[in-house]
mmJSON file of the N, C-alpha and C atoms, coordinates in Angstrom:
{"data_MODEL":{"atom_site":{
"group_PDB":["ATOM","ATOM","ATOM","ATOM","ATOM","ATOM","ATOM","ATOM","ATOM","ATOM","ATOM","ATOM","ATOM","ATOM","ATOM","ATOM","ATOM","ATOM","ATOM","ATOM","ATOM","ATOM","ATOM","ATOM","ATOM","ATOM","ATOM","ATOM","ATOM","ATOM","ATOM","ATOM","ATOM","ATOM","ATOM","ATOM","ATOM","ATOM","ATOM","ATOM","ATOM","ATOM","ATOM","ATOM","ATOM","ATOM","ATOM","ATOM","ATOM","ATOM","ATOM","ATOM","ATOM","ATOM","ATOM","ATOM","ATOM","ATOM","ATOM","ATOM","ATOM","ATOM","ATOM","ATOM","ATOM","ATOM","ATOM","ATOM","ATOM","ATOM","ATOM","ATOM","ATOM","ATOM","ATOM","ATOM","ATOM","ATOM","ATOM","ATOM","ATOM","ATOM","ATOM","ATOM","ATOM","ATOM","ATOM","ATOM","ATOM","ATOM","ATOM","ATOM","ATOM","ATOM","ATOM","ATOM","ATOM","ATOM","ATOM","ATOM","ATOM","ATOM","ATOM","ATOM","ATOM","ATOM","ATOM","ATOM","ATOM","ATOM","ATOM","ATOM","ATOM","ATOM","ATOM","ATOM","ATOM","ATOM","ATOM","ATOM","ATOM","ATOM","ATOM","ATOM","ATOM","ATOM","ATOM","ATOM","ATOM","ATOM","ATOM","ATOM","ATOM","ATOM","ATOM","ATOM","ATOM","ATOM","ATOM","ATOM","ATOM","ATOM","ATOM","ATOM","ATOM","ATOM","ATOM","ATOM","ATOM","ATOM","ATOM","ATOM","ATOM","ATOM","ATOM","ATOM","ATOM","ATOM","ATOM","ATOM","ATOM","ATOM","ATOM","ATOM","ATOM","ATOM","ATOM","ATOM","ATOM","ATOM","ATOM","ATOM","ATOM","ATOM","ATOM","ATOM","ATOM","ATOM","ATOM","ATOM","ATOM","ATOM","ATOM","ATOM","ATOM","ATOM","ATOM","ATOM","ATOM","ATOM","ATOM","ATOM","ATOM","ATOM","ATOM","ATOM","ATOM","ATOM","ATOM","ATOM","ATOM","ATOM","ATOM","ATOM","ATOM","ATOM","ATOM","ATOM","ATOM","ATOM"],
"id":[1,2,3,4,5,6,7,8,9,10,11,12,13,14,15,16,17,18,19,20,21,22,23,24,25,26,27,28,29,30,31,32,33,34,35,36,37,38,39,40,41,42,43,44,45,46,47,48,49,50,51,52,53,54,55,56,57,58,59,60,61,62,63,64,65,66,67,68,69,70,71,72,73,74,75,76,77,78,79,80,81,82,83,84,85,86,87,88,89,90,91,92,93,94,95,96,97,98,99,100,101,102,103,104,105,106,107,108,109,110,111,112,113,114,115,116,117,118,119,120,121,122,123,124,125,126,127,128,129,130,131,132,133,134,135,136,137,138,139,140,141,142,143,144,145,146,147,148,149,150,151,152,153,154,155,156,157,158,159,160,161,162,163,164,165,166,167,168,169,170,171,172,173,174,175,176,177,178,179,180,181,182,183,184,185,186,187,188,189,190,191,192,193,194,195,196,197,198,199,200,201,202,203,204,205,206,207,208,209,210],
"type_symbol":["N","C","C","N","C","C","N","C","C","N","C","C","N","C","C","N","C","C","N","C","C","N","C","C","N","C","C","N","C","C","N","C","C","N","C","C","N","C","C","N","C","C","N","C","C","N","C","C","N","C","C","N","C","C","N","C","C","N","C","C","N","C","C","N","C","C","N","C","C","N","C","C","N","C","C","N","C","C","N","C","C","N","C","C","N","C","C","N","C","C","N","C","C","N","C","C","N","C","C","N","C","C","N","C","C","N","C","C","N","C","C","N","C","C","N","C","C","N","C","C","N","C","C","N","C","C","N","C","C","N","C","C","N","C","C","N","C","C","N","C","C","N","C","C","N","C","C","N","C","C","N","C","C","N","C","C","N","C","C","N","C","C","N","C","C","N","C","C","N","C","C","N","C","C","N","C","C","N","C","C","N","C","C","N","C","C","N","C","C","N","C","C","N","C","C","N","C","C","N","C","C","N","C","C","N","C","C","N","C","C"],
"label_atom_id":["N","CA","C","N","CA","C","N","CA","C","N","CA","C","N","CA","C","N","CA","C","N","CA","C","N","CA","C","N","CA","C","N","CA","C","N","CA","C","N","CA","C","N","CA","C","N","CA","C","N","CA","C","N","CA","C","N","CA","C","N","CA","C","N","CA","C","N","CA","C","N","CA","C","N","CA","C","N","CA","C","N","CA","C","N","CA","C","N","CA","C","N","CA","C","N","CA","C","N","CA","C","N","CA","C","N","CA","C","N","CA","C","N","CA","C","N","CA","C","N","CA","C","N","CA","C","N","CA","C","N","CA","C","N","CA","C","N","CA","C","N","CA","C","N","CA","C","N","CA","C","N","CA","C","N","CA","C","N","CA","C","N","CA","C","N","CA","C","N","CA","C","N","CA","C","N","CA","C","N","CA","C","N","CA","C","N","CA","C","N","CA","C","N","CA","C","N","CA","C","N","CA","C","N","CA","C","N","CA","C","N","CA","C","N","CA","C","N","CA","C","N","CA","C","N","CA","C","N","CA","C","N","CA","C","N","CA","C","N","CA","C","N","CA","C"],
"label_alt_id":[null,null,null,null,null,null,null,null,null,null,null,null,null,null,null,null,null,null,null,null,null,null,null,null,null,null,null,null,null,null,null,null,null,null,null,null,null,null,null,null,null,null,null,null,null,null,null,null,null,null,null,null,null,null,null,null,null,null,null,null,null,null,null,null,null,null,null,null,null,null,null,null,null,null,null,null,null,null,null,null,null,null,null,null,null,null,null,null,null,null,null,null,null,null,null,null,null,null,null,null,null,null,null,null,null,null,null,null,null,null,null,null,null,null,null,null,null,null,null,null,null,null,null,null,null,null,null,null,null,null,null,null,null,null,null,null,null,null,null,null,null,null,null,null,null,null,null,null,null,null,null,null,null,null,null,null,null,null,null,null,null,null,null,null,null,null,null,null,null,null,null,null,null,null,null,null,null,null,null,null,null,null,null,null,null,null,null,null,null,null,null,null,null,null,null,null,null,null,null,null,null,null,null,null,null,null,null,null,null,null],
"label_comp_id":["MET","MET","MET","THR","THR","THR","GLU","GLU","GLU","GLY","GLY","GLY","ARG","ARG","ARG","THR","THR","THR","ARG","ARG","ARG","ILE","ILE","ILE","LYS","LYS","LYS","ILE","ILE","ILE","THR","THR","THR","LEU","LEU","LEU","ALA","ALA","ALA","GLY","GLY","GLY","ALA","ALA","ALA","TYR","TYR","TYR","VAL","VAL","VAL","TYR","TYR","TYR","TYR","TYR","TYR","PHE","PHE","PHE","ASP","ASP","ASP","ALA","ALA","ALA","TRP","TRP","TRP","VAL","VAL","VAL","GLY","GLY","GLY","ASP","ASP","ASP","LEU","LEU","LEU","THR","THR","THR","GLY","GLY","GLY","GLN","GLN","GLN","GLU","GLU","GLU","ALA","ALA","ALA","ILE","ILE","ILE","LEU","LEU","LEU","GLY","GLY","GLY","MET","MET","MET","ASP","ASP","ASP","PHE","PHE","PHE","MET","MET","MET","VAL","VAL","VAL","PRO","PRO","PRO","ALA","ALA","ALA","GLY","GLY","GLY","ILE","ILE","ILE","ARG","ARG","ARG","LEU","LEU","LEU","ASP","ASP","ASP","LEU","LEU","LEU","ALA","ALA","ALA","ASP","ASP","ASP","GLY","GLY","GLY","SER","SER","SER","LEU","LEU","LEU","CYS","CYS","CYS","LEU","LEU","LEU","PRO","PRO","PRO","ASP","ASP","ASP","GLU","GLU","GLU","ARG","ARG","ARG","LYS","LYS","LYS","LEU","LEU","LEU","GLU","GLU","GLU","THR","THR","THR","ASP","ASP","ASP","HIS","HIS","HIS","VAL","VAL","VAL","ARG","ARG","ARG","PRO","PRO","PRO","THR","THR","THR","ARG","ARG","ARG"],
"label_asym_id":["A","A","A","A","A","A","A","A","A","A","A","A","A","A","A","A","A","A","A","A","A","A","A","A","A","A","A","A","A","A","A","A","A","A","A","A","A","A","A","A","A","A","A","A","A","A","A","A","A","A","A","A","A","A","A","A","A","A","A","A","A","A","A","A","A","A","A","A","A","A","A","A","A","A","A","A","A","A","A","A","A","A","A","A","A","A","A","A","A","A","A","A","A","A","A","A","A","A","A","A","A","A","A","A","A","A","A","A","A","A","A","A","A","A","A","A","A","A","A","A","A","A","A","A","A","A","A","A","A","A","A","A","A","A","A","A","A","A","A","A","A","A","A","A","A","A","A","A","A","A","A","A","A","A","A","A","A","A","A","A","A","A","A","A","A","A","A","A","A","A","A","A","A","A","A","A","A","A","A","A","A","A","A","A","A","A","A","A","A","A","A","A","A","A","A","A","A","A","A","A","A","A","A","A","A","A","A","A","A","A"],
"label_entity_id":["1","1","1","1","1","1","1","1","1","1","1","1","1","1","1","1","1","1","1","1","1","1","1","1","1","1","1","1","1","1","1","1","1","1","1","1","1","1","1","1","1","1","1","1","1","1","1","1","1","1","1","1","1","1","1","1","1","1","1","1","1","1","1","1","1","1","1","1","1","1","1","1","1","1","1","1","1","1","1","1","1","1","1","1","1","1","1","1","1","1","1","1","1","1","1","1","1","1","1","1","1","1","1","1","1","1","1","1","1","1","1","1","1","1","1","1","1","1","1","1","1","1","1","1","1","1","1","1","1","1","1","1","1","1","1","1","1","1","1","1","1","1","1","1","1","1","1","1","1","1","1","1","1","1","1","1","1","1","1","1","1","1","1","1","1","1","1","1","1","1","1","1","1","1","1","1","1","1","1","1","1","1","1","1","1","1","1","1","1","1","1","1","1","1","1","1","1","1","1","1","1","1","1","1","1","1","1","1","1","1"],
"label_seq_id":[1,1,1,2,2,2,3,3,3,4,4,4,5,5,5,6,6,6,7,7,7,8,8,8,9,9,9,10,10,10,11,11,11,12,12,12,13,13,13,14,14,14,15,15,15,16,16,16,17,17,17,18,18,18,19,19,19,20,20,20,21,21,21,22,22,22,23,23,23,24,24,24,25,25,25,26,26,26,27,27,27,28,28,28,29,29,29,30,30,30,31,31,31,32,32,32,33,33,33,34,34,34,35,35,35,36,36,36,37,37,37,38,38,38,39,39,39,40,40,40,41,41,41,42,42,42,43,43,43,44,44,44,45,45,45,46,46,46,47,47,47,48,48,48,49,49,49,50,50,50,51,51,51,52,52,52,53,53,53,54,54,54,55,55,55,56,56,56,57,57,57,58,58,58,59,59,59,60,60,60,61,61,61,62,62,62,63,63,63,64,64,64,65,65,65,66,66,66,67,67,67,68,68,68,69,69,69,70,70,70],
"pdbx_PDB_ins_code":[null,null,null,null,null,null,null,null,null,null,null,null,null,null,null,null,null,null,null,null,null,null,null,null,null,null,null,null,null,null,null,null,null,null,null,null,null,null,null,null,null,null,null,null,null,null,null,null,null,null,null,null,null,null,null,null,null,null,null,null,null,null,null,null,null,null,null,null,null,null,null,null,null,null,null,null,null,null,null,null,null,null,null,null,null,null,null,null,null,null,null,null,null,null,null,null,null,null,null,null,null,null,null,null,null,null,null,null,null,null,null,null,null,null,null,null,null,null,null,null,null,null,null,null,null,null,null,null,null,null,null,null,null,null,null,null,null,null,null,null,null,null,null,null,null,null,null,null,null,null,null,null,null,null,null,null,null,null,null,null,null,null,null,null,null,null,null,null,null,null,null,null,null,null,null,null,null,null,null,null,null,null,null,null,null,null,null,null,null,null,null,null,null,null,null,null,null,null,null,null,null,null,null,null,null,null,null,null,null,null],
"Cartn_x":[86.573,86.418,87.255,87.981,88.792,88.025,87.984,87.35,88.222,88.172,88.943,89.273,90.319,90.775,92.207,92.546,93.91,94.219,95.479,95.901,96.25,95.694,95.881,96.636,97.571,98.324,97.778,97.421,96.928,97.834,98.303,99.109,98.307,98.056,97.304,98.251,98.083,98.872,100.37,100.767,102.173,102.916,102.212,102.923,102.275,100.981,100.277,100.031,100.612,100.498,99.634,98.611,97.701,97.569,97.432,97.186,95.841,95.068,93.835,93.5,92.714,92.284,90.981,90.868,89.671,89.232,87.935,87.387,87.475,87.809,87.926,86.867,86.16,85.137,84.657,83.664,83.092,82.199,82.541,81.756,81.05,80.714,80.061,78.798,78.708,77.533,77.487,78.564,78.598,79.82,79.741,80.895,81.443,82.753,83.39,83.896,83.654,84.16,84.918,85.849,86.598,85.685,85.461,84.477,84.956,83.985,84.282,84.962,84.779,85.454,86.967,87.45,88.875,89.237,88.425,88.789,88.755,87.763,87.654,88.851,89.244,90.421,91.715,91.766,92.952,92.96,91.879,91.822,91.421,90.758,90.343,88.878,88.573,87.19,86.732,85.549,84.958,83.982,83.996,82.99,82.336,81.26,80.628,79.952,79.442,78.809,79.828,81.034,82.103,82.912,82.823,83.596,85.063,85.354,86.751,86.928,88.187,88.501,89.658,89.695,90.702,91.574,92.879,93.829,94.135,94.782,95.057,95.823,96.649,97.392,96.603,95.295,94.372,94.602,95.393,95.544,94.268,93.714,92.444,92.697,92.052,92.165,90.792,90.731,89.47,89.244,88.008,87.686,87.462,87.403,87.312,85.884,84.924,83.54,82.921,81.836,81.119,79.935,79.822,78.694,77.453,76.317,75.085,74.644,74.019,73.478,72.109,71.783,70.482,69.554],
"Cartn_y":[-20.286,-20.728,-21.985,-22.038,-23.204,-24.099,-25.385,-26.353,-27.588,-28.278,-29.502,-29.751,-30.518,-30.83,-30.365,-30.058,-29.678,-30.101,-30.223,-30.533,-29.215,-28.997,-27.748,-28.03,-27.144,-27.232,-26.168,-26.583,-25.651,-25.76,-24.605,-24.558,-23.826,-24.493,-23.902,-23.58,-22.409,-21.951,-22.004,-21.923,-21.902,-23.208,-24.277,-25.516,-26.771,-26.765,-27.962,-27.854,-28.772,-28.744,-29.917,-29.608,-30.622,-30.437,-31.543,-31.525,-32.19,-31.636,-32.296,-31.934,-32.777,-32.554,-31.772,-30.799,-29.967,-29.813,-29.668,-29.357,-27.853,-27.433,-26.023,-25.702,-24.6,-24.201,-22.792,-22.37,-21.039,-21.004,-20.153,-20.026,-18.676,-18.103,-16.806,-16.829,-15.902,-15.804,-16.818,-17.561,-18.57,-18.34,-18.839,-18.815,-20.226,-20.353,-21.664,-21.811,-22.968,-23.235,-24.548,-24.673,-25.911,-26.917,-28.056,-29.012,-29.894,-30.44,-31.338,-32.609,-32.971,-34.158,-33.992,-32.759,-32.486,-32.356,-31.616,-31.267,-32.442,-33.295,-34.417,-35.36,-35.841,-36.714,-36.017,-34.689,-33.941,-33.687,-34.043,-33.861,-32.471,-31.728,-30.36,-30.374,-29.69,-29.61,-28.156,-27.921,-26.59,-26.437,-25.278,-24.927,-23.65,-23.802,-22.643,-21.746,-22.306,-21.498,-20.598,-21.111,-20.374,-19.538,-19.851,-19.135,-19.502,-20.793,-21.217,-22.56,-22.922,-24.261,-24.789,-26.1,-26.744,-27.636,-27.424,-28.197,-29.52,-30.454,-31.771,-31.74,-30.726,-30.647,-29.907,-29.734,-29.056,-27.549,-26.99,-25.538,-24.952,-23.943,-23.353,-22.043,-21.86,-20.64,-20.007,-18.693,-17.98,-17.754,-17.934,-17.656,-16.163,-15.725,-14.307,-13.954,-14.217,-13.902,-13.046,-12.422,-11.579,-12.368,-12.435,-13.143,-12.26,-12.831,-12.031,-11.673,-10.516,-10.135,-10.764,-11.142,-11.796,-10.879],
"Cartn_z":[-29.202,-27.839,-27.635,-26.522,-26.188,-25.227,-25.514,-24.626,-24.553,-23.441,-23.281,-21.829,-21.595,-20.237,-20.058,-18.818,-18.496,-17.062,-16.748,-15.378,-14.707,-13.513,-12.78,-11.485,-11.176,-9.917,-8.973,-7.764,-6.754,-5.531,-5.057,-3.843,-2.779,-1.65,-0.546,0.597,1.161,2.311,2.039,0.783,0.424,0.602,1.027,1.329,0.755,0.58,0.117,-1.376,-2.126,-3.582,-4.027,-4.819,-5.342,-6.84,-7.538,-8.973,-9.224,-10.14,-10.528,-11.964,-12.589,-13.964,-13.962,-14.852,-14.923,-16.368,-16.527,-17.844,-18.046,-19.25,-19.594,-20.632,-20.436,-21.397,-21.107,-21.85,-21.707,-20.469,-19.503,-18.28,-18.206,-19.353,-19.381,-18.537,-17.598,-16.75,-15.625,-15.405,-14.352,-13.475,-12.257,-11.367,-11.262,-11.235,-11.094,-9.666,-9.07,-7.733,-7.75,-6.838,-6.682,-6.012,-6.656,-6.177,-5.046,-4.337,-3.228,-3.707,-4.976,-5.499,-5.464,-5.398,-5.234,-3.756,-3.015,-1.644,-0.674,-0.767,0.176,0.075,-1.131,-1.202,-0.754,-0.902,-0.483,1.023,1.724,3.172,3.615,2.733,3.041,3.46,4.572,5.047,5.031,4.485,4.462,5.614,6.249,7.239,6.736,5.979,5.362,6.39,7.465,8.503,9.194,9.393,10.056,9.067,7.783,6.781,6.786,6.967,7.02,6.324,6.098,5.617,6.444,6.59,7.425,6.543,6.587,5.796,6.49,5.79,6.374,7.699,7.921,9.192,10.275,10.04,10.954,11.03,10.114,10.065,9.476,10.129,9.719,8.984,7.842,7.053,6.926,7.095,6.908,5.42,4.978,3.578,3.418,2.192,1.878,1.479,2.356,2.024,3.118,2.78,3.73,4.262,5.568,6.174,6.13,5.762,5.738,7.158,7.294,8.597,8.755,9.972,10.214,10.948],
"occupancy":[1.0,1.0,1.0,1.0,1.0,1.0,1.0,1.0,1.0,1.0,1.0,1.0,1.0,1.0,1.0,1.0,1.0,1.0,1.0,1.0,1.0,1.0,1.0,1.0,1.0,1.0,1.0,1.0,1.0,1.0,1.0,1.0,1.0,1.0,1.0,1.0,1.0,1.0,1.0,1.0,1.0,1.0,1.0,1.0,1.0,1.0,1.0,1.0,1.0,1.0,1.0,1.0,1.0,1.0,1.0,1.0,1.0,1.0,1.0,1.0,1.0,1.0,1.0,1.0,1.0,1.0,1.0,1.0,1.0,1.0,1.0,1.0,1.0,1.0,1.0,1.0,1.0,1.0,1.0,1.0,1.0,1.0,1.0,1.0,1.0,1.0,1.0,1.0,1.0,1.0,1.0,1.0,1.0,1.0,1.0,1.0,1.0,1.0,1.0,1.0,1.0,1.0,1.0,1.0,1.0,1.0,1.0,1.0,1.0,1.0,1.0,1.0,1.0,1.0,1.0,1.0,1.0,1.0,1.0,1.0,1.0,1.0,1.0,1.0,1.0,1.0,1.0,1.0,1.0,1.0,1.0,1.0,1.0,1.0,1.0,1.0,1.0,1.0,1.0,1.0,1.0,1.0,1.0,1.0,1.0,1.0,1.0,1.0,1.0,1.0,1.0,1.0,1.0,1.0,1.0,1.0,1.0,1.0,1.0,1.0,1.0,1.0,1.0,1.0,1.0,1.0,1.0,1.0,1.0,1.0,1.0,1.0,1.0,1.0,1.0,1.0,1.0,1.0,1.0,1.0,1.0,1.0,1.0,1.0,1.0,1.0,1.0,1.0,1.0,1.0,1.0,1.0,1.0,1.0,1.0,1.0,1.0,1.0,1.0,1.0,1.0,1.0,1.0,1.0,1.0,1.0,1.0,1.0,1.0,1.0],
"B_iso_or_equiv":[0.0,0.0,0.0,0.0,0.0,0.0,0.0,0.0,0.0,0.0,0.0,0.0,0.0,0.0,0.0,0.0,0.0,0.0,0.0,0.0,0.0,0.0,0.0,0.0,0.0,0.0,0.0,0.0,0.0,0.0,0.0,0.0,0.0,0.0,0.0,0.0,0.0,0.0,0.0,0.0,0.0,0.0,0.0,0.0,0.0,0.0,0.0,0.0,0.0,0.0,0.0,0.0,0.0,0.0,0.0,0.0,0.0,0.0,0.0,0.0,0.0,0.0,0.0,0.0,0.0,0.0,0.0,0.0,0.0,0.0,0.0,0.0,0.0,0.0,0.0,0.0,0.0,0.0,0.0,0.0,0.0,0.0,0.0,0.0,0.0,0.0,0.0,0.0,0.0,0.0,0.0,0.0,0.0,0.0,0.0,0.0,0.0,0.0,0.0,0.0,0.0,0.0,0.0,0.0,0.0,0.0,0.0,0.0,0.0,0.0,0.0,0.0,0.0,0.0,0.0,0.0,0.0,0.0,0.0,0.0,0.0,0.0,0.0,0.0,0.0,0.0,0.0,0.0,0.0,0.0,0.0,0.0,0.0,0.0,0.0,0.0,0.0,0.0,0.0,0.0,0.0,0.0,0.0,0.0,0.0,0.0,0.0,0.0,0.0,0.0,0.0,0.0,0.0,0.0,0.0,0.0,0.0,0.0,0.0,0.0,0.0,0.0,0.0,0.0,0.0,0.0,0.0,0.0,0.0,0.0,0.0,0.0,0.0,0.0,0.0,0.0,0.0,0.0,0.0,0.0,0.0,0.0,0.0,0.0,0.0,0.0,0.0,0.0,0.0,0.0,0.0,0.0,0.0,0.0,0.0,0.0,0.0,0.0,0.0,0.0,0.0,0.0,0.0,0.0,0.0,0.0,0.0,0.0,0.0,0.0],
"pdbx_formal_charge":[null,null,null,null,null,null,null,null,null,null,null,null,null,null,null,null,null,null,null,null,null,null,null,null,null,null,null,null,null,null,null,null,null,null,null,null,null,null,null,null,null,null,null,null,null,null,null,null,null,null,null,null,null,null,null,null,null,null,null,null,null,null,null,null,null,null,null,null,null,null,null,null,null,null,null,null,null,null,null,null,null,null,null,null,null,null,null,null,null,null,null,null,null,null,null,null,null,null,null,null,null,null,null,null,null,null,null,null,null,null,null,null,null,null,null,null,null,null,null,null,null,null,null,null,null,null,null,null,null,null,null,null,null,null,null,null,null,null,null,null,null,null,null,null,null,null,null,null,null,null,null,null,null,null,null,null,null,null,null,null,null,null,null,null,null,null,null,null,null,null,null,null,null,null,null,null,null,null,null,null,null,null,null,null,null,null,null,null,null,null,null,null,null,null,null,null,null,null,null,null,null,null,null,null,null,null,null,null,null,null],
"auth_seq_id":[1,1,1,2,2,2,3,3,3,4,4,4,5,5,5,6,6,6,7,7,7,8,8,8,9,9,9,10,10,10,11,11,11,12,12,12,13,13,13,14,14,14,15,15,15,16,16,16,17,17,17,18,18,18,19,19,19,20,20,20,21,21,21,22,22,22,23,23,23,24,24,24,25,25,25,26,26,26,27,27,27,28,28,28,29,29,29,30,30,30,31,31,31,32,32,32,33,33,33,34,34,34,35,35,35,36,36,36,37,37,37,38,38,38,39,39,39,40,40,40,41,41,41,42,42,42,43,43,43,44,44,44,45,45,45,46,46,46,47,47,47,48,48,48,49,49,49,50,50,50,51,51,51,52,52,52,53,53,53,54,54,54,55,55,55,56,56,56,57,57,57,58,58,58,59,59,59,60,60,60,61,61,61,62,62,62,63,63,63,64,64,64,65,65,65,66,66,66,67,67,67,68,68,68,69,69,69,70,70,70],
"auth_comp_id":["MET","MET","MET","THR","THR","THR","GLU","GLU","GLU","GLY","GLY","GLY","ARG","ARG","ARG","THR","THR","THR","ARG","ARG","ARG","ILE","ILE","ILE","LYS","LYS","LYS","ILE","ILE","ILE","THR","THR","THR","LEU","LEU","LEU","ALA","ALA","ALA","GLY","GLY","GLY","ALA","ALA","ALA","TYR","TYR","TYR","VAL","VAL","VAL","TYR","TYR","TYR","TYR","TYR","TYR","PHE","PHE","PHE","ASP","ASP","ASP","ALA","ALA","ALA","TRP","TRP","TRP","VAL","VAL","VAL","GLY","GLY","GLY","ASP","ASP","ASP","LEU","LEU","LEU","THR","THR","THR","GLY","GLY","GLY","GLN","GLN","GLN","GLU","GLU","GLU","ALA","ALA","ALA","ILE","ILE","ILE","LEU","LEU","LEU","GLY","GLY","GLY","MET","MET","MET","ASP","ASP","ASP","PHE","PHE","PHE","MET","MET","MET","VAL","VAL","VAL","PRO","PRO","PRO","ALA","ALA","ALA","GLY","GLY","GLY","ILE","ILE","ILE","ARG","ARG","ARG","LEU","LEU","LEU","ASP","ASP","ASP","LEU","LEU","LEU","ALA","ALA","ALA","ASP","ASP","ASP","GLY","GLY","GLY","SER","SER","SER","LEU","LEU","LEU","CYS","CYS","CYS","LEU","LEU","LEU","PRO","PRO","PRO","ASP","ASP","ASP","GLU","GLU","GLU","ARG","ARG","ARG","LYS","LYS","LYS","LEU","LEU","LEU","GLU","GLU","GLU","THR","THR","THR","ASP","ASP","ASP","HIS","HIS","HIS","VAL","VAL","VAL","ARG","ARG","ARG","PRO","PRO","PRO","THR","THR","THR","ARG","ARG","ARG"],
"auth_asym_id":["A","A","A","A","A","A","A","A","A","A","A","A","A","A","A","A","A","A","A","A","A","A","A","A","A","A","A","A","A","A","A","A","A","A","A","A","A","A","A","A","A","A","A","A","A","A","A","A","A","A","A","A","A","A","A","A","A","A","A","A","A","A","A","A","A","A","A","A","A","A","A","A","A","A","A","A","A","A","A","A","A","A","A","A","A","A","A","A","A","A","A","A","A","A","A","A","A","A","A","A","A","A","A","A","A","A","A","A","A","A","A","A","A","A","A","A","A","A","A","A","A","A","A","A","A","A","A","A","A","A","A","A","A","A","A","A","A","A","A","A","A","A","A","A","A","A","A","A","A","A","A","A","A","A","A","A","A","A","A","A","A","A","A","A","A","A","A","A","A","A","A","A","A","A","A","A","A","A","A","A","A","A","A","A","A","A","A","A","A","A","A","A","A","A","A","A","A","A","A","A","A","A","A","A","A","A","A","A","A","A"],
"auth_atom_id":["N","CA","C","N","CA","C","N","CA","C","N","CA","C","N","CA","C","N","CA","C","N","CA","C","N","CA","C","N","CA","C","N","CA","C","N","CA","C","N","CA","C","N","CA","C","N","CA","C","N","CA","C","N","CA","C","N","CA","C","N","CA","C","N","CA","C","N","CA","C","N","CA","C","N","CA","C","N","CA","C","N","CA","C","N","CA","C","N","CA","C","N","CA","C","N","CA","C","N","CA","C","N","CA","C","N","CA","C","N","CA","C","N","CA","C","N","CA","C","N","CA","C","N","CA","C","N","CA","C","N","CA","C","N","CA","C","N","CA","C","N","CA","C","N","CA","C","N","CA","C","N","CA","C","N","CA","C","N","CA","C","N","CA","C","N","CA","C","N","CA","C","N","CA","C","N","CA","C","N","CA","C","N","CA","C","N","CA","C","N","CA","C","N","CA","C","N","CA","C","N","CA","C","N","CA","C","N","CA","C","N","CA","C","N","CA","C","N","CA","C","N","CA","C","N","CA","C","N","CA","C","N","CA","C","N","CA","C","N","CA","C","N","CA","C"],
"pdbx_PDB_model_num":[1,1,1,1,1,1,1,1,1,1,1,1,1,1,1,1,1,1,1,1,1,1,1,1,1,1,1,1,1,1,1,1,1,1,1,1,1,1,1,1,1,1,1,1,1,1,1,1,1,1,1,1,1,1,1,1,1,1,1,1,1,1,1,1,1,1,1,1,1,1,1,1,1,1,1,1,1,1,1,1,1,1,1,1,1,1,1,1,1,1,1,1,1,1,1,1,1,1,1,1,1,1,1,1,1,1,1,1,1,1,1,1,1,1,1,1,1,1,1,1,1,1,1,1,1,1,1,1,1,1,1,1,1,1,1,1,1,1,1,1,1,1,1,1,1,1,1,1,1,1,1,1,1,1,1,1,1,1,1,1,1,1,1,1,1,1,1,1,1,1,1,1,1,1,1,1,1,1,1,1,1,1,1,1,1,1,1,1,1,1,1,1,1,1,1,1,1,1,1,1,1,1,1,1,1,1,1,1,1,1]
}}}
């Protein structure tokens, strides 16, 4: 099993490039999500009720999730 830290490059919408350090380890049975500690300093806002995220230039992207029926 490999564990440690690495620097990851993320490109959003083909134009916004961000680098951040992440811990690497065994995530068996778990889901990994990009944390708010990365998104807030990068100027990204999540709207979970609407299913979208807003980039620093106010461009809105729809997330790829299914909304539950009420």
